[in-house]
mmCIF file of C-alpha atoms in Angstrom:
data_model
loop_
_atom_site.group_PDB
_atom_site.id
_atom_site.type_symbol
_atom_site.label_atom_id
_atom_site.label_comp_id
_atom_site.label_asym_id
_atom_site.label_seq_id
_atom_site.Cartn_x
_atom_site.Cartn_y
_atom_site.Cartn_z
ATOM 1 C CA MET A 1 87.524 60.715 91.457
ATOM 2 C CA SER A 2 86.837 60.337 95.127
ATOM 3 C CA ILE A 3 88.495 58.212 97.773
ATOM 4 C CA VAL A 4 86.662 56.464 100.610
ATOM 5 C CA LYS A 5 88.049 54.566 103.569
ATOM 6 C CA ILE A 6 86.084 51.588 104.873
ATOM 7 C CA LYS A 7 87.496 49.925 107.959
ATOM 8 C CA ASP A 8 91.139 49.156 107.100
ATOM 9 C CA LYS A 9 90.894 49.574 103.311
ATOM 10 C CA THR A 10 90.932 52.498 100.871
ATOM 11 C CA PHE A 11 88.800 52.580 97.719
ATOM 12 C CA ARG A 12 88.634 54.957 94.737
ATOM 13 C CA THR A 13 85.749 55.681 92.375
ATOM 14 C CA PHE A 14 85.552 53.047 89.646
ATOM 15 C CA ILE A 15 82.067 53.421 88.089
ATOM 16 C CA PRO A 16 80.072 56.608 88.742
ATOM 17 C CA GLU A 17 76.360 56.416 89.530
ATOM 18 C CA SER A 18 75.384 58.035 86.208
ATOM 19 C CA GLU A 19 77.106 55.247 84.228
ATOM 20 C CA ILE A 20 75.593 52.566 86.472
ATOM 21 C CA LEU A 21 72.086 53.934 85.856
ATOM 22 C CA GLU A 22 72.671 54.115 82.072
ATOM 23 C CA ARG A 23 73.672 50.440 82.048
ATOM 24 C CA VAL A 24 70.761 49.429 84.316
ATOM 25 C CA LYS A 25 68.328 51.195 81.988
ATOM 26 C CA ALA A 26 69.805 49.411 78.949
ATOM 27 C CA VAL A 27 69.418 46.017 80.659
ATOM 28 C CA ALA A 28 65.811 46.834 81.611
ATOM 29 C CA GLU A 29 65.025 47.809 78.018
ATOM 30 C CA LYS A 30 66.364 44.456 76.793
ATOM 31 C CA ILE A 31 64.285 42.630 79.419
ATOM 32 C CA ASN A 32 61.202 44.661 78.438
ATOM 33 C CA HIS A 33 61.719 43.536 74.838
ATOM 34 C CA ASP A 34 62.677 39.884 75.483
ATOM 35 C CA LEU A 35 60.131 39.077 78.206
ATOM 36 C CA ASP A 36 57.123 41.076 77.051
ATOM 37 C CA GLY A 37 53.938 39.067 77.685
ATOM 38 C CA LYS A 38 55.669 36.606 80.051
ATOM 39 C CA ASN A 39 54.944 38.305 83.439
ATOM 40 C CA PRO A 40 58.419 37.469 84.788
ATOM 41 C CA LEU A 41 59.136 36.963 88.473
ATOM 42 C CA PHE A 42 62.307 38.809 89.423
ATOM 43 C CA LEU A 43 64.148 37.093 92.291
ATOM 44 C CA ALA A 44 66.612 39.564 93.755
ATOM 45 C CA VAL A 45 69.488 38.016 95.697
ATOM 46 C CA LEU A 46 70.041 39.872 98.968
ATOM 47 C CA ASN A 47 71.860 41.699 100.359
ATOM 48 C CA GLY A 48 73.989 42.950 97.495
ATOM 49 C CA SER A 49 71.412 43.311 94.723
ATOM 50 C CA PHE A 50 68.923 45.524 96.580
ATOM 51 C CA MET A 51 69.995 48.793 94.890
ATOM 52 C CA PHE A 52 70.342 47.209 91.455
ATOM 53 C CA ALA A 53 66.954 45.470 91.814
ATOM 54 C CA ALA A 54 65.248 48.706 92.885
ATOM 55 C CA ASP A 55 66.700 50.710 89.992
ATOM 56 C CA LEU A 56 66.081 47.889 87.494
ATOM 57 C CA MET A 57 62.412 47.635 88.508
ATOM 58 C CA ARG A 58 61.996 51.391 87.996
ATOM 59 C CA TYR A 59 62.899 50.871 84.315
ATOM 60 C CA VAL A 60 60.982 47.608 83.769
ATOM 61 C CA THR A 61 57.725 48.561 82.062
ATOM 62 C CA ILE A 62 56.210 45.116 81.402
ATOM 63 C CA PRO A 63 53.891 43.394 83.907
ATOM 64 C CA SER A 64 56.149 41.608 86.403
ATOM 65 C CA GLU A 65 56.603 40.658 90.045
ATOM 66 C CA ILE A 66 59.556 40.805 92.416
ATOM 67 C CA SER A 67 60.567 38.738 95.416
ATOM 68 C CA PHE A 68 63.784 38.285 97.383
ATOM 69 C CA VAL A 69 66.060 35.417 98.356
ATOM 70 C CA LYS A 70 69.144 35.511 100.521
ATOM 71 C CA LEU A 71 72.184 33.315 99.946
ATOM 72 C CA ALA A 72 75.521 33.672 101.662
ATOM 73 C CA SER A 73 78.997 32.712 100.450
ATOM 74 C CA TYR A 74 81.177 35.709 101.331
ATOM 75 C CA GLN A 75 83.086 36.615 104.452
ATOM 76 C CA GLY A 76 84.930 39.926 104.364
ATOM 77 C CA THR A 77 86.562 40.129 100.917
ATOM 78 C CA VAL A 78 86.824 36.388 100.253
ATOM 79 C CA SER A 79 84.258 33.881 98.990
ATOM 80 C CA THR A 80 84.023 31.001 101.453
ATOM 81 C CA GLY A 81 83.234 28.657 98.550
ATOM 82 C CA THR A 82 80.262 27.308 100.490
ATOM 83 C CA VAL A 83 76.797 28.546 99.699
ATOM 84 C CA LYS A 84 74.086 28.271 102.287
ATOM 85 C CA GLU A 85 70.523 29.338 101.671
ATOM 86 C CA VAL A 86 69.463 31.744 104.400
ATOM 87 C CA ILE A 87 66.002 32.825 103.273
ATOM 88 C CA GLY A 88 64.088 30.608 100.844
ATOM 89 C CA ILE A 89 61.557 31.296 98.126
ATOM 90 C CA ASN A 90 57.849 31.132 98.962
ATOM 91 C CA GLU A 91 56.448 31.723 95.451
ATOM 92 C CA ASP A 92 55.198 28.900 93.243
ATOM 93 C CA LEU A 93 57.643 28.855 90.323
ATOM 94 C CA THR A 94 55.809 26.223 88.265
ATOM 95 C CA ASP A 95 55.661 27.355 84.611
ATOM 96 C CA ARG A 96 56.947 30.841 85.552
ATOM 97 C CA THR A 97 59.593 32.863 83.764
ATOM 98 C CA VAL A 98 62.086 33.666 86.520
ATOM 99 C CA VAL A 99 64.814 36.313 86.339
ATOM 100 C CA ILE A 100 67.497 35.995 89.015
ATOM 101 C CA VAL A 101 68.772 39.493 89.846
ATOM 102 C CA GLU A 102 72.314 39.434 91.225
ATOM 103 C CA ASP A 103 74.748 42.212 92.082
ATOM 104 C CA ILE A 104 77.847 40.391 90.857
ATOM 105 C CA VAL A 105 78.790 37.061 89.338
ATOM 106 C CA ASP A 106 82.431 36.196 89.842
ATOM 107 C CA THR A 107 83.186 32.477 90.374
ATOM 108 C CA GLY A 108 79.622 31.520 89.413
ATOM 109 C CA VAL A 109 79.401 29.010 92.289
ATOM 110 C CA THR A 110 76.580 30.893 94.035
ATOM 111 C CA MET A 111 74.644 31.274 90.790
ATOM 112 C CA LYS A 112 75.066 27.584 89.886
ATOM 113 C CA ARG A 113 73.644 26.629 93.288
ATOM 114 C CA MET A 114 70.774 29.071 92.806
ATOM 115 C CA LEU A 115 69.943 27.619 89.364
ATOM 116 C CA GLU A 116 70.013 24.072 90.748
ATOM 117 C CA THR A 117 67.705 25.050 93.630
ATOM 118 C CA LEU A 118 65.243 26.908 91.409
ATOM 119 C CA GLY A 119 65.326 24.249 88.686
ATOM 120 C CA THR A 120 63.685 21.739 91.032
ATOM 121 C CA ARG A 121 60.615 24.010 91.284
ATOM 122 C CA GLY A 122 59.440 23.625 87.679
ATOM 123 C CA PRO A 123 60.004 27.089 86.182
ATOM 124 C CA LYS A 124 59.283 27.527 82.461
ATOM 125 C CA ALA A 125 62.487 29.563 82.055
ATOM 126 C CA LEU A 126 65.357 30.760 84.251
ATOM 127 C CA HIS A 127 67.276 33.884 83.268
ATOM 128 C CA ILE A 128 70.288 35.459 84.970
ATOM 129 C CA CYS A 129 70.533 39.240 85.242
ATOM 130 C CA THR A 130 73.624 40.660 86.892
ATOM 131 C CA LEU A 131 74.864 44.172 87.413
ATOM 132 C CA LEU A 132 78.502 43.058 87.253
ATOM 133 C CA LEU A 133 80.307 40.078 85.757
ATOM 134 C CA LYS A 134 83.940 39.122 86.361
ATOM 135 C CA PRO A 135 84.561 36.875 83.327
ATOM 136 C CA GLY A 136 88.171 36.296 84.404
ATOM 137 C CA LYS A 137 87.019 34.647 87.643
ATOM 138 C CA LEU A 138 84.205 32.444 86.326
ATOM 139 C CA GLN A 139 84.758 28.799 87.350
ATOM 140 C CA VAL A 140 81.518 27.241 86.120
ATOM 141 C CA PRO A 141 79.804 27.593 82.738
ATOM 142 C CA LEU A 142 76.770 29.893 82.985
ATOM 143 C CA ASN A 143 74.399 31.328 80.409
ATOM 144 C CA ILE A 144 74.028 34.899 81.663
ATOM 145 C CA ASP A 145 71.265 36.598 79.698
ATOM 146 C CA TYR A 146 71.590 40.141 81.035
ATOM 147 C CA VAL A 147 74.890 41.755 82.066
ATOM 148 C CA ALA A 148 75.046 45.468 82.797
ATOM 149 C CA MET A 149 78.877 45.596 82.964
ATOM 150 C CA GLU A 150 81.911 43.320 82.786
ATOM 151 C CA ILE A 151 84.721 44.228 85.165
ATOM 152 C CA PRO A 152 88.222 42.968 85.999
ATOM 153 C CA ASN A 153 88.962 40.848 89.085
ATOM 154 C CA ASP A 154 89.288 43.860 91.400
ATOM 155 C CA PHE A 155 87.552 43.928 94.765
ATOM 156 C CA ILE A 156 84.751 46.486 94.641
ATOM 157 C CA VAL A 157 82.305 48.145 97.003
ATOM 158 C CA GLY A 158 79.298 50.460 96.752
ATOM 159 C CA TYR A 159 75.870 50.468 95.087
ATOM 160 C CA GLY A 160 74.810 47.530 97.260
ATOM 161 C CA LEU A 161 78.150 45.713 97.317
ATOM 162 C CA ASP A 162 79.983 45.611 100.619
ATOM 163 C CA TYR A 163 83.267 45.169 102.357
ATOM 164 C CA ASP A 164 82.498 43.288 105.569
ATOM 165 C CA GLN A 165 78.911 44.680 105.533
ATOM 166 C CA GLN A 166 80.070 48.303 105.073
ATOM 167 C CA GLY A 167 79.835 50.563 102.024
ATOM 168 C CA ARG A 168 76.573 49.252 100.502
ATOM 169 C CA ASN A 169 75.112 52.776 100.747
ATOM 170 C CA LEU A 170 77.656 54.373 98.396
ATOM 171 C CA ARG A 171 76.055 55.656 95.175
ATOM 172 C CA ASP A 172 79.095 54.915 92.976
ATOM 173 C CA ILE A 173 81.075 51.686 92.688
ATOM 174 C CA TYR A 174 84.590 51.887 94.139
ATOM 175 C CA THR A 175 87.617 49.685 93.611
ATOM 176 C CA LEU A 176 90.242 48.740 96.160
ATOM 177 C CA VAL A 177 93.414 50.842 96.170
ATOM 178 C CA GLU A 178 96.362 48.488 96.716
#
């Protein structure tokens, strides 16, 4: 177990890279099976999902496309509760199978907003794929098709997730040491 210090906080290893990649591969295999023949469009939510999206796409073997959208609702370690779209979607989603790729779903507020926004664009199907799910924090009902891992309500960093924009480059996922 390793310890890292980011700004004023200390974190310890929570999920090693090898376990993350095993779970990502398993999710990709399920997507390959479920969405074969559908040419899904993966919409990766920036900034946090960039590592997960890259690794996921390496294991996706079916014809597919990827694009990126940026939403913001976090400041430091706390969700602001307000979601504002920063970078929109340029692709035509009409009759497309869309897979939203997210780093973490905790309250579900961001994802609900994303589904509402995408739903107005006429997709055939919307699927949610998340690296991490905090079921204990979920405030809105969501049908999450693909979950790599469920975790407790701890604050985490690494593998794309940040603490005040720092720590995204860490290969493992770390949890806050109280």
